[in-house]
């Protein structure tokens, strides 16, 4: 049995479906019982447990040959809350006797501080290793699906870039590639714990804007936002103040060039961003991706 958390999200859903498609037994963990039926119809066993409920999560993980775990980002929560969730997840993995855990981490998780919300993933990696579990930490860069956050502005003709240069090449990964890598790691665990850097295609923000414009069928104006204006721009977009400062720290770390692949091995990811853009736009507009 393979237990998968976060099955209602981009990565967890692909991980669970990939396992099911390969005939592996899957236990899907949901926090909302109303979301259980969809996974039951797909053939998964479903249990209800909250990340913050260590005992319930440990019971959901018990008996697993392997488990996929991730730390949700809660915009309204702060540092203590996220570290507490990480402690609960790691504690549940240890209490549940999981032998192999695959974790959704991030590039930059080797750094303890100065990375905004990525530091919480460093904390989770550390806590999981302390349990003695064999840990496969997947460290992807930017999600291609993060274009969802700028899509409302794009529909109004604007493509905002948090930085003064829209022509810096940046690796961007499709979450479906992460999910496939997670499923593969669960089915064929390494002999020892490892960190895996996922290496996808690279794009500039201007290239993403041009490709998104092609999908939308309308021109987009690329607007760069200098660092001094990041917080105000996010606050105006409705981002909670505390989380706006966390994201600003993340963007600053990227701009300073702090993030580099530093794992034990590297794994290529191949999905091009055009495919992701079609899916994202299709989901919002109701038009099927082709």
JSON list of C-alpha atoms in Angstrom, two decimals, residues 11-232:
[
{"chain": "A", "resi": 11, "resn": "UNK", "atom": "CA", "xyz": [1.38, 17.08, -7.42]},
{"chain": "A", "resi": 12, "resn": "UNK", "atom": "CA", "xyz": [-0.39, 14.68, -5.06]},
{"chain": "A", "resi": 13, "resn": "UNK", "atom": "CA", "xyz": [-3.19, 14.01, -7.52]},
{"chain": "A", "resi": 14, "resn": "UNK", "atom": "CA", "xyz": [-0.75, 13.03, -10.26]},
{"chain": "A", "resi": 15, "resn": "UNK", "atom": "CA", "xyz": [1.27, 10.90, -7.84]},
{"chain": "A", "resi": 16, "resn": "UNK", "atom": "CA", "xyz": [-1.81, 8.94, -6.76]},
{"chain": "A", "resi": 17, "resn": "UNK", "atom": "CA", "xyz": [-3.16, 8.54, -10.29]},
{"chain": "A", "resi": 18, "resn": "UNK", "atom": "CA", "xyz": [0.21, 7.36, -11.62]},
{"chain": "A", "resi": 19, "resn": "UNK", "atom": "CA", "xyz": [0.34, 4.69, -8.93]},
{"chain": "A", "resi": 20, "resn": "UNK", "atom": "CA", "xyz": [-3.21, 3.57, -9.67]},
{"chain": "A", "resi": 21, "resn": "UNK", "atom": "CA", "xyz": [-2.50, 3.48, -13.40]},
{"chain": "A", "resi": 22, "resn": "UNK", "atom": "CA", "xyz": [0.38, 1.10, -12.69]},
{"chain": "A", "resi": 23, "resn": "UNK", "atom": "CA", "xyz": [-1.81, -1.19, -10.62]},
{"chain": "A", "resi": 24, "resn": "UNK", "atom": "CA", "xyz": [-0.40, -0.18, -7.24]},
{"chain": "A", "resi": 25, "resn": "UNK", "atom": "CA", "xyz": [-2.71, -0.03, -4.21]},
{"chain": "A", "resi": 26, "resn": "UNK", "atom": "CA", "xyz": [-3.23, 3.56, -3.07]},
{"chain": "A", "resi": 27, "resn": "UNK", "atom": "CA", "xyz": [-4.48, 5.04, 0.17]},
{"chain": "A", "resi": 28, "resn": "UNK", "atom": "CA", "xyz": [-5.47, 8.65, -0.45]},
{"chain": "A", "resi": 29, "resn": "UNK", "atom": "CA", "xyz": [-5.44, 11.03, 2.51]},
{"chain": "A", "resi": 30, "resn": "UNK", "atom": "CA", "xyz": [-7.96, 13.87, 2.38]},
{"chain": "A", "resi": 31, "resn": "UNK", "atom": "CA", "xyz": [-8.76, 16.52, 4.94]},
{"chain": "A", "resi": 32, "resn": "UNK", "atom": "CA", "xyz": [-12.35, 16.93, 3.72]},
{"chain": "A", "resi": 33, "resn": "UNK", "atom": "CA", "xyz": [-14.53, 13.80, 3.74]},
{"chain": "A", "resi": 34, "resn": "UNK", "atom": "CA", "xyz": [-16.63, 15.32, 0.94]},
{"chain": "A", "resi": 35, "resn": "UNK", "atom": "CA", "xyz": [-13.68, 14.80, -1.41]},
{"chain": "A", "resi": 36, "resn": "UNK", "atom": "CA", "xyz": [-13.37, 11.09, -0.71]},
{"chain": "A", "resi": 37, "resn": "UNK", "atom": "CA", "xyz": [-15.83, 9.76, -3.28]},
{"chain": "A", "resi": 38, "resn": "UNK", "atom": "CA", "xyz": [-13.87, 10.96, -6.31]},
{"chain": "A", "resi": 39, "resn": "UNK", "atom": "CA", "xyz": [-10.83, 8.94, -5.26]},
{"chain": "A", "resi": 40, "resn": "UNK", "atom": "CA", "xyz": [-12.89, 5.95, -4.22]},
{"chain": "A", "resi": 41, "resn": "UNK", "atom": "CA", "xyz": [-14.33, 5.85, -7.74]},
{"chain": "A", "resi": 42, "resn": "UNK", "atom": "CA", "xyz": [-10.78, 5.74, -9.09]},
{"chain": "A", "resi": 43, "resn": "UNK", "atom": "CA", "xyz": [-10.03, 2.70, -6.97]},
{"chain": "A", "resi": 44, "resn": "UNK", "atom": "CA", "xyz": [-8.19, 4.23, -4.03]},
{"chain": "A", "resi": 45, "resn": "UNK", "atom": "CA", "xyz": [-8.79, 3.55, -0.36]},
{"chain": "A", "resi": 46, "resn": "UNK", "atom": "CA", "xyz": [-9.54, 6.92, 1.27]},
{"chain": "A", "resi": 47, "resn": "UNK", "atom": "CA", "xyz": [-8.89, 8.06, 4.84]},
{"chain": "A", "resi": 48, "resn": "UNK", "atom": "CA", "xyz": [-9.61, 11.42, 6.42]},
{"chain": "A", "resi": 49, "resn": "UNK", "atom": "CA", "xyz": [-6.80, 13.08, 8.38]},
{"chain": "A", "resi": 50, "resn": "UNK", "atom": "CA", "xyz": [-5.53, 16.60, 8.91]},
{"chain": "A", "resi": 51, "resn": "UNK", "atom": "CA", "xyz": [-1.83, 17.45, 8.66]},
{"chain": "A", "resi": 52, "resn": "UNK", "atom": "CA", "xyz": [-2.03, 19.03, 12.08]},
{"chain": "A", "resi": 53, "resn": "UNK", "atom": "CA", "xyz": [-3.48, 15.91, 13.70]},
{"chain": "A", "resi": 54, "resn": "UNK", "atom": "CA", "xyz": [-0.37, 13.82, 14.26]},
{"chain": "A", "resi": 55, "resn": "UNK", "atom": "CA", "xyz": [-2.21, 10.79, 15.65]},
{"chain": "A", "resi": 56, "resn": "UNK", "atom": "CA", "xyz": [-4.77, 10.64, 12.84]},
{"chain": "A", "resi": 57, "resn": "UNK", "atom": "CA", "xyz": [-2.12, 11.14, 10.17]},
{"chain": "A", "resi": 58, "resn": "UNK", "atom": "CA", "xyz": [0.09, 8.45, 11.72]},
{"chain": "A", "resi": 59, "resn": "UNK", "atom": "CA", "xyz": [-2.82, 6.02, 11.60]},
{"chain": "A", "resi": 60, "resn": "UNK", "atom": "CA", "xyz": [-3.43, 6.91, 7.95]},
{"chain": "A", "resi": 61, "resn": "UNK", "atom": "CA", "xyz": [0.23, 6.20, 7.17]},
{"chain": "A", "resi": 62, "resn": "UNK", "atom": "CA", "xyz": [0.45, 2.95, 9.14]},
{"chain": "A", "resi": 63, "resn": "UNK", "atom": "CA", "xyz": [1.18, -0.12, 7.04]},
{"chain": "A", "resi": 64, "resn": "UNK", "atom": "CA", "xyz": [2.45, 1.85, 4.04]},
{"chain": "A", "resi": 65, "resn": "UNK", "atom": "CA", "xyz": [5.24, 0.48, 1.88]},
{"chain": "A", "resi": 66, "resn": "UNK", "atom": "CA", "xyz": [5.90, 4.10, 1.02]},
{"chain": "A", "resi": 67, "resn": "UNK", "atom": "CA", "xyz": [4.27, 7.48, 1.50]},
{"chain": "A", "resi": 68, "resn": "UNK", "atom": "CA", "xyz": [4.20, 10.78, -0.36]},
{"chain": "A", "resi": 69, "resn": "UNK", "atom": "CA", "xyz": [4.15, 13.77, 1.98]},
{"chain": "A", "resi": 70, "resn": "UNK", "atom": "CA", "xyz": [4.11, 17.51, 1.44]},
{"chain": "A", "resi": 71, "resn": "UNK", "atom": "CA", "xyz": [3.79, 20.65, 3.53]},
{"chain": "A", "resi": 72, "resn": "UNK", "atom": "CA", "xyz": [0.83, 22.84, 2.56]},
{"chain": "A", "resi": 73, "resn": "UNK", "atom": "CA", "xyz": [1.45, 26.56, 2.32]},
{"chain": "A", "resi": 74, "resn": "UNK", "atom": "CA", "xyz": [-1.20, 28.46, 4.25]},
{"chain": "A", "resi": 75, "resn": "UNK", "atom": "CA", "xyz": [-1.10, 32.18, 3.33]},
{"chain": "A", "resi": 76, "resn": "UNK", "atom": "CA", "xyz": [-2.81, 33.25, 6.56]},
{"chain": "A", "resi": 77, "resn": "UNK", "atom": "CA", "xyz": [-0.40, 31.26, 8.75]},
{"chain": "A", "resi": 78, "resn": "UNK", "atom": "CA", "xyz": [3.05, 32.28, 9.92]},
{"chain": "A", "resi": 79, "resn": "UNK", "atom": "CA", "xyz": [6.41, 30.72, 10.66]},
{"chain": "A", "resi": 80, "resn": "UNK", "atom": "CA", "xyz": [5.40, 28.95, 13.86]},
{"chain": "A", "resi": 81, "resn": "UNK", "atom": "CA", "xyz": [2.30, 27.43, 12.29]},
{"chain": "A", "resi": 82, "resn": "UNK", "atom": "CA", "xyz": [4.19, 26.06, 9.28]},
{"chain": "A", "resi": 83, "resn": "UNK", "atom": "CA", "xyz": [6.98, 24.65, 11.43]},
{"chain": "A", "resi": 84, "resn": "UNK", "atom": "CA", "xyz": [4.36, 23.09, 13.68]},
{"chain": "A", "resi": 85, "resn": "UNK", "atom": "CA", "xyz": [2.69, 21.42, 10.70]},
{"chain": "A", "resi": 86, "resn": "UNK", "atom": "CA", "xyz": [6.09, 20.13, 9.53]},
{"chain": "A", "resi": 87, "resn": "UNK", "atom": "CA", "xyz": [6.72, 18.69, 13.01]},
{"chain": "A", "resi": 88, "resn": "UNK", "atom": "CA", "xyz": [3.30, 17.00, 12.95]},
{"chain": "A", "resi": 89, "resn": "UNK", "atom": "CA", "xyz": [3.89, 15.47, 9.51]},
{"chain": "A", "resi": 90, "resn": "UNK", "atom": "CA", "xyz": [7.36, 14.19, 10.40]},
{"chain": "A", "resi": 91, "resn": "UNK", "atom": "CA", "xyz": [6.14, 12.88, 13.73]},
{"chain": "A", "resi": 92, "resn": "UNK", "atom": "CA", "xyz": [3.31, 11.02, 11.99]},
{"chain": "A", "resi": 93, "resn": "UNK", "atom": "CA", "xyz": [5.74, 9.44, 9.52]},
{"chain": "A", "resi": 94, "resn": "UNK", "atom": "CA", "xyz": [7.84, 8.20, 12.42]},
{"chain": "A", "resi": 95, "resn": "UNK", "atom": "CA", "xyz": [4.87, 7.08, 14.51]},
{"chain": "A", "resi": 96, "resn": "UNK", "atom": "CA", "xyz": [3.30, 5.32, 11.54]},
{"chain": "A", "resi": 97, "resn": "UNK", "atom": "CA", "xyz": [6.39, 3.23, 10.89]},
{"chain": "A", "resi": 98, "resn": "UNK", "atom": "CA", "xyz": [6.79, 4.39, 7.29]},
{"chain": "A", "resi": 99, "resn": "UNK", "atom": "CA", "xyz": [9.94, 2.90, 5.80]},
{"chain": "A", "resi": 100, "resn": "UNK", "atom": "CA", "xyz": [10.27, 5.16, 2.76]},
{"chain": "A", "resi": 101, "resn": "UNK", "atom": "CA", "xyz": [8.89, 8.67, 2.36]},
{"chain": "A", "resi": 102, "resn": "UNK", "atom": "CA", "xyz": [8.93, 10.78, -0.79]},
{"chain": "A", "resi": 103, "resn": "UNK", "atom": "CA", "xyz": [8.68, 14.46, 0.05]},
{"chain": "A", "resi": 104, "resn": "UNK", "atom": "CA", "xyz": [7.77, 17.42, -2.13]},
{"chain": "A", "resi": 105, "resn": "UNK", "atom": "CA", "xyz": [10.59, 19.81, -1.27]},
{"chain": "A", "resi": 106, "resn": "UNK", "atom": "CA", "xyz": [12.07, 22.66, -3.31]},
{"chain": "A", "resi": 107, "resn": "UNK", "atom": "CA", "xyz": [15.24, 23.97, -4.82]},
{"chain": "A", "resi": 108, "resn": "UNK", "atom": "CA", "xyz": [16.90, 26.00, -2.08]},
{"chain": "A", "resi": 109, "resn": "UNK", "atom": "CA", "xyz": [15.74, 23.67, 0.72]},
{"chain": "A", "resi": 110, "resn": "UNK", "atom": "CA", "xyz": [19.38, 23.00, 1.53]},
{"chain": "A", "resi": 111, "resn": "UNK", "atom": "CA", "xyz": [19.45, 26.53, 3.00]},
{"chain": "A", "resi": 112, "resn": "UNK", "atom": "CA", "xyz": [18.10, 27.03, 6.51]},
{"chain": "A", "resi": 113, "resn": "UNK", "atom": "CA", "xyz": [17.29, 30.74, 6.27]},
{"chain": "A", "resi": 114, "resn": "UNK", "atom": "CA", "xyz": [16.92, 33.65, 3.86]},
{"chain": "A", "resi": 115, "resn": "UNK", "atom": "CA", "xyz": [14.62, 31.84, 1.41]},
{"chain": "A", "resi": 116, "resn": "UNK", "atom": "CA", "xyz": [11.12, 32.85, 2.53]},
{"chain": "A", "resi": 117, "resn": "UNK", "atom": "CA", "xyz": [8.70, 29.90, 2.69]},
{"chain": "A", "resi": 118, "resn": "UNK", "atom": "CA", "xyz": [11.31, 27.48, 1.31]},
{"chain": "A", "resi": 119, "resn": "UNK", "atom": "CA", "xyz": [12.92, 27.44, 4.76]},
{"chain": "A", "resi": 120, "resn": "UNK", "atom": "CA", "xyz": [9.88, 25.53, 6.05]},
{"chain": "A", "resi": 121, "resn": "UNK", "atom": "CA", "xyz": [10.72, 22.75, 3.58]},
{"chain": "A", "resi": 122, "resn": "UNK", "atom": "CA", "xyz": [14.29, 22.72, 4.90]},
{"chain": "A", "resi": 123, "resn": "UNK", "atom": "CA", "xyz": [12.75, 22.27, 8.33]},
{"chain": "A", "resi": 124, "resn": "UNK", "atom": "CA", "xyz": [10.54, 19.39, 7.16]},
{"chain": "A", "resi": 125, "resn": "UNK", "atom": "CA", "xyz": [13.44, 17.64, 5.41]},
{"chain": "A", "resi": 126, "resn": "UNK", "atom": "CA", "xyz": [15.45, 17.88, 8.62]},
{"chain": "A", "resi": 127, "resn": "UNK", "atom": "CA", "xyz": [12.64, 16.60, 10.84]},
{"chain": "A", "resi": 128, "resn": "UNK", "atom": "CA", "xyz": [11.90, 13.67, 8.53]},
{"chain": "A", "resi": 129, "resn": "UNK", "atom": "CA", "xyz": [15.54, 12.60, 8.48]},
{"chain": "A", "resi": 130, "resn": "UNK", "atom": "CA", "xyz": [15.58, 12.66, 12.28]},
{"chain": "A", "resi": 131, "resn": "UNK", "atom": "CA", "xyz": [12.82, 10.02, 12.34]},
{"chain": "A", "resi": 132, "resn": "UNK", "atom": "CA", "xyz": [15.16, 7.56, 10.61]},
{"chain": "A", "resi": 133, "resn": "UNK", "atom": "CA", "xyz": [12.87, 7.18, 7.60]},
{"chain": "A", "resi": 134, "resn": "UNK", "atom": "CA", "xyz": [14.52, 6.59, 4.24]},
{"chain": "A", "resi": 135, "resn": "UNK", "atom": "CA", "xyz": [13.76, 9.95, 2.63]},
{"chain": "A", "resi": 136, "resn": "UNK", "atom": "CA", "xyz": [13.61, 10.86, -1.03]},
{"chain": "A", "resi": 137, "resn": "UNK", "atom": "CA", "xyz": [13.36, 14.67, -1.13]},
{"chain": "A", "resi": 138, "resn": "UNK", "atom": "CA", "xyz": [12.32, 15.96, -4.54]},
{"chain": "A", "resi": 139, "resn": "UNK", "atom": "CA", "xyz": [13.59, 19.49, -5.10]},
{"chain": "A", "resi": 140, "resn": "UNK", "atom": "CA", "xyz": [11.86, 21.13, -8.08]},
{"chain": "A", "resi": 141, "resn": "UNK", "atom": "CA", "xyz": [12.29, 24.77, -9.14]},
{"chain": "A", "resi": 142, "resn": "UNK", "atom": "CA", "xyz": [9.43, 27.15, -10.14]},
{"chain": "A", "resi": 143, "resn": "UNK", "atom": "CA", "xyz": [6.12, 25.48, -10.92]},
{"chain": "A", "resi": 144, "resn": "UNK", "atom": "CA", "xyz": [4.85, 26.23, -14.41]},
{"chain": "A", "resi": 145, "resn": "UNK", "atom": "CA", "xyz": [1.36, 26.30, -12.88]},
{"chain": "A", "resi": 146, "resn": "UNK", "atom": "CA", "xyz": [2.25, 29.39, -10.88]},
{"chain": "A", "resi": 147, "resn": "UNK", "atom": "CA", "xyz": [1.04, 31.28, -13.93]},
{"chain": "A", "resi": 148, "resn": "UNK", "atom": "CA", "xyz": [-2.37, 30.74, -12.30]},
{"chain": "A", "resi": 149, "resn": "UNK", "atom": "CA", "xyz": [-1.52, 33.54, -9.87]},
{"chain": "A", "resi": 150, "resn": "UNK", "atom": "CA", "xyz": [-1.06, 36.11, -12.65]},
{"chain": "A", "resi": 151, "resn": "UNK", "atom": "CA", "xyz": [-3.87, 34.88, -14.89]},
{"chain": "A", "resi": 152, "resn": "UNK", "atom": "CA", "xyz": [-6.43, 37.43, -13.63]},
{"chain": "A", "resi": 153, "resn": "UNK", "atom": "CA", "xyz": [-4.04, 40.23, -14.57]},
{"chain": "A", "resi": 154, "resn": "UNK", "atom": "CA", "xyz": [-3.25, 38.51, -17.88]},
{"chain": "A", "resi": 155, "resn": "UNK", "atom": "CA", "xyz": [-6.93, 38.34, -18.75]},
{"chain": "A", "resi": 156, "resn": "UNK", "atom": "CA", "xyz": [-6.89, 42.13, -18.32]},
{"chain": "A", "resi": 157, "resn": "UNK", "atom": "CA", "xyz": [-3.88, 42.40, -20.67]},
{"chain": "A", "resi": 158, "resn": "UNK", "atom": "CA", "xyz": [-1.06, 42.69, -18.11]},
{"chain": "A", "resi": 159, "resn": "UNK", "atom": "CA", "xyz": [1.68, 40.17, -17.31]},
{"chain": "A", "resi": 160, "resn": "UNK", "atom": "CA", "xyz": [3.37, 41.26, -14.04]},
{"chain": "A", "resi": 161, "resn": "UNK", "atom": "CA", "xyz": [6.96, 40.24, -13.27]},
{"chain": "A", "resi": 162, "resn": "UNK", "atom": "CA", "xyz": [8.37, 40.55, -9.75]},
{"chain": "A", "resi": 163, "resn": "UNK", "atom": "CA", "xyz": [11.80, 41.82, -10.71]},
{"chain": "A", "resi": 164, "resn": "UNK", "atom": "CA", "xyz": [13.44, 44.44, -12.87]},
{"chain": "A", "resi": 165, "resn": "UNK", "atom": "CA", "xyz": [14.42, 42.05, -15.68]},
{"chain": "A", "resi": 166, "resn": "UNK", "atom": "CA", "xyz": [11.93, 39.91, -17.59]},
{"chain": "A", "resi": 167, "resn": "UNK", "atom": "CA", "xyz": [14.66, 38.26, -19.66]},
{"chain": "A", "resi": 168, "resn": "UNK", "atom": "CA", "xyz": [16.40, 36.07, -17.08]},
{"chain": "A", "resi": 169, "resn": "UNK", "atom": "CA", "xyz": [16.21, 32.38, -17.97]},
{"chain": "A", "resi": 170, "resn": "UNK", "atom": "CA", "xyz": [14.67, 30.34, -15.16]},
{"chain": "A", "resi": 171, "resn": "UNK", "atom": "CA", "xyz": [13.90, 26.60, -14.91]},
{"chain": "A", "resi": 172, "resn": "UNK", "atom": "CA", "xyz": [10.14, 26.01, -14.69]},
{"chain": "A", "resi": 173, "resn": "UNK", "atom": "CA", "xyz": [8.62, 22.58, -14.08]},
{"chain": "A", "resi": 174, "resn": "UNK", "atom": "CA", "xyz": [5.18, 21.15, -14.76]},
{"chain": "A", "resi": 175, "resn": "UNK", "atom": "CA", "xyz": [3.70, 19.70, -11.60]},
{"chain": "A", "resi": 176, "resn": "UNK", "atom": "CA", "xyz": [2.70, 16.57, -13.55]},
{"chain": "A", "resi": 177, "resn": "UNK", "atom": "CA", "xyz": [6.42, 15.84, -13.97]},
{"chain": "A", "resi": 178, "resn": "UNK", "atom": "CA", "xyz": [6.92, 16.09, -10.21]},
{"chain": "A", "resi": 179, "resn": "UNK", "atom": "CA", "xyz": [4.02, 13.74, -9.57]},
{"chain": "A", "resi": 180, "resn": "UNK", "atom": "CA", "xyz": [5.41, 11.21, -12.03]},
{"chain": "A", "resi": 181, "resn": "UNK", "atom": "CA", "xyz": [8.82, 11.41, -10.36]},
{"chain": "A", "resi": 182, "resn": "UNK", "atom": "CA", "xyz": [7.23, 10.91, -6.95]},
{"chain": "A", "resi": 183, "resn": "UNK", "atom": "CA", "xyz": [5.31, 7.83, -8.09]},
{"chain": "A", "resi": 184, "resn": "UNK", "atom": "CA", "xyz": [8.43, 6.36, -9.70]},
{"chain": "A", "resi": 185, "resn": "UNK", "atom": "CA", "xyz": [10.41, 6.89, -6.50]},
{"chain": "A", "resi": 186, "resn": "UNK", "atom": "CA", "xyz": [7.73, 5.18, -4.42]},
{"chain": "A", "resi": 187, "resn": "UNK", "atom": "CA", "xyz": [7.62, 2.17, -6.71]},
{"chain": "A", "resi": 188, "resn": "UNK", "atom": "CA", "xyz": [11.42, 1.88, -6.91]},
{"chain": "A", "resi": 189, "resn": "UNK", "atom": "CA", "xyz": [12.88, 3.31, -3.69]},
{"chain": "A", "resi": 190, "resn": "UNK", "atom": "CA", "xyz": [16.60, 4.04, -3.58]},
{"chain": "A", "resi": 191, "resn": "UNK", "atom": "CA", "xyz": [18.87, 1.97, -1.31]},
{"chain": "A", "resi": 192, "resn": "UNK", "atom": "CA", "xyz": [19.45, 5.02, 0.89]},
{"chain": "A", "resi": 193, "resn": "UNK", "atom": "CA", "xyz": [17.92, 8.43, 1.40]},
{"chain": "A", "resi": 194, "resn": "UNK", "atom": "CA", "xyz": [18.67, 11.05, -1.24]},
{"chain": "A", "resi": 195, "resn": "UNK", "atom": "CA", "xyz": [17.78, 14.49, -2.52]},
{"chain": "A", "resi": 196, "resn": "UNK", "atom": "CA", "xyz": [16.81, 14.68, -6.18]},
{"chain": "A", "resi": 197, "resn": "UNK", "atom": "CA", "xyz": [17.04, 17.90, -8.19]},
{"chain": "A", "resi": 198, "resn": "UNK", "atom": "CA", "xyz": [14.41, 18.04, -10.92]},
{"chain": "A", "resi": 199, "resn": "UNK", "atom": "CA", "xyz": [15.71, 19.83, -14.00]},
{"chain": "A", "resi": 200, "resn": "UNK", "atom": "CA", "xyz": [13.04, 21.12, -16.41]},
{"chain": "A", "resi": 201, "resn": "UNK", "atom": "CA", "xyz": [13.20, 23.43, -19.45]},
{"chain": "A", "resi": 202, "resn": "UNK", "atom": "CA", "xyz": [14.15, 27.07, -18.89]},
{"chain": "A", "resi": 203, "resn": "UNK", "atom": "CA", "xyz": [12.19, 30.16, -19.93]},
{"chain": "A", "resi": 204, "resn": "UNK", "atom": "CA", "xyz": [12.29, 33.88, -19.40]},
{"chain": "A", "resi": 205, "resn": "UNK", "atom": "CA", "xyz": [9.22, 35.59, -18.01]},
{"chain": "A", "resi": 206, "resn": "UNK", "atom": "CA", "xyz": [8.92, 37.45, -21.31]},
{"chain": "A", "resi": 207, "resn": "UNK", "atom": "CA", "xyz": [8.82, 34.13, -23.17]},
{"chain": "A", "resi": 208, "resn": "UNK", "atom": "CA", "xyz": [6.11, 32.88, -20.82]},
{"chain": "A", "resi": 209, "resn": "UNK", "atom": "CA", "xyz": [4.12, 36.06, -21.44]},
{"chain": "A", "resi": 210, "resn": "UNK", "atom": "CA", "xyz": [4.44, 35.62, -25.21]},
{"chain": "A", "resi": 211, "resn": "UNK", "atom": "CA", "xyz": [3.33, 31.99, -25.06]},
{"chain": "A", "resi": 212, "resn": "UNK", "atom": "CA", "xyz": [0.48, 32.82, -22.71]},
{"chain": "A", "resi": 213, "resn": "UNK", "atom": "CA", "xyz": [-0.61, 35.60, -25.06]},
{"chain": "A", "resi": 214, "resn": "UNK", "atom": "CA", "xyz": [-0.71, 33.06, -27.90]},
{"chain": "A", "resi": 215, "resn": "UNK", "atom": "CA", "xyz": [-2.95, 30.75, -25.84]},
{"chain": "A", "resi": 216, "resn": "UNK", "atom": "CA", "xyz": [-5.23, 33.62, -24.80]},
{"chain": "A", "resi": 217, "resn": "UNK", "atom": "CA", "xyz": [-5.31, 35.05, -28.32]},
{"chain": "A", "resi": 218, "resn": "UNK", "atom": "CA", "xyz": [-4.59, 38.56, -27.06]},
{"chain": "A", "resi": 219, "resn": "UNK", "atom": "CA", "xyz": [-1.45, 40.67, -26.57]},
{"chain": "A", "resi": 220, "resn": "UNK", "atom": "CA", "xyz": [0.04, 41.01, -23.09]},
{"chain": "A", "resi": 221, "resn": "UNK", "atom": "CA", "xyz": [2.02, 43.93, -21.73]},
{"chain": "A", "resi": 222, "resn": "UNK", "atom": "CA", "xyz": [4.94, 42.77, -19.60]},
{"chain": "A", "resi": 223, "resn": "UNK", "atom": "CA", "xyz": [5.20, 45.00, -16.52]},
{"chain": "A", "resi": 224, "resn": "UNK", "atom": "CA", "xyz": [8.24, 44.61, -14.29]},
{"chain": "A", "resi": 225, "resn": "UNK", "atom": "CA", "xyz": [7.81, 45.45, -10.61]},
{"chain": "A", "resi": 226, "resn": "UNK", "atom": "CA", "xyz": [10.98, 46.62, -8.81]},
{"chain": "A", "resi": 227, "resn": "UNK", "atom": "CA", "xyz": [11.73, 45.16, -5.38]},
{"chain": "A", "resi": 228, "resn": "UNK", "atom": "CA", "xyz": [10.58, 48.28, -3.56]},
{"chain": "A", "resi": 229, "resn": "UNK", "atom": "CA", "xyz": [7.09, 47.75, -4.94]},
{"chain": "A", "resi": 230, "resn": "UNK", "atom": "CA", "xyz": [6.69, 44.00, -4.31]},
{"chain": "A", "resi": 231, "resn": "UNK", "atom": "CA", "xyz": [4.91, 44.19, -0.97]},
{"chain": "A", "resi": 232, "resn": "UNK", "atom": "CA", "xyz": [2.45, 46.89, -2.07]}
]
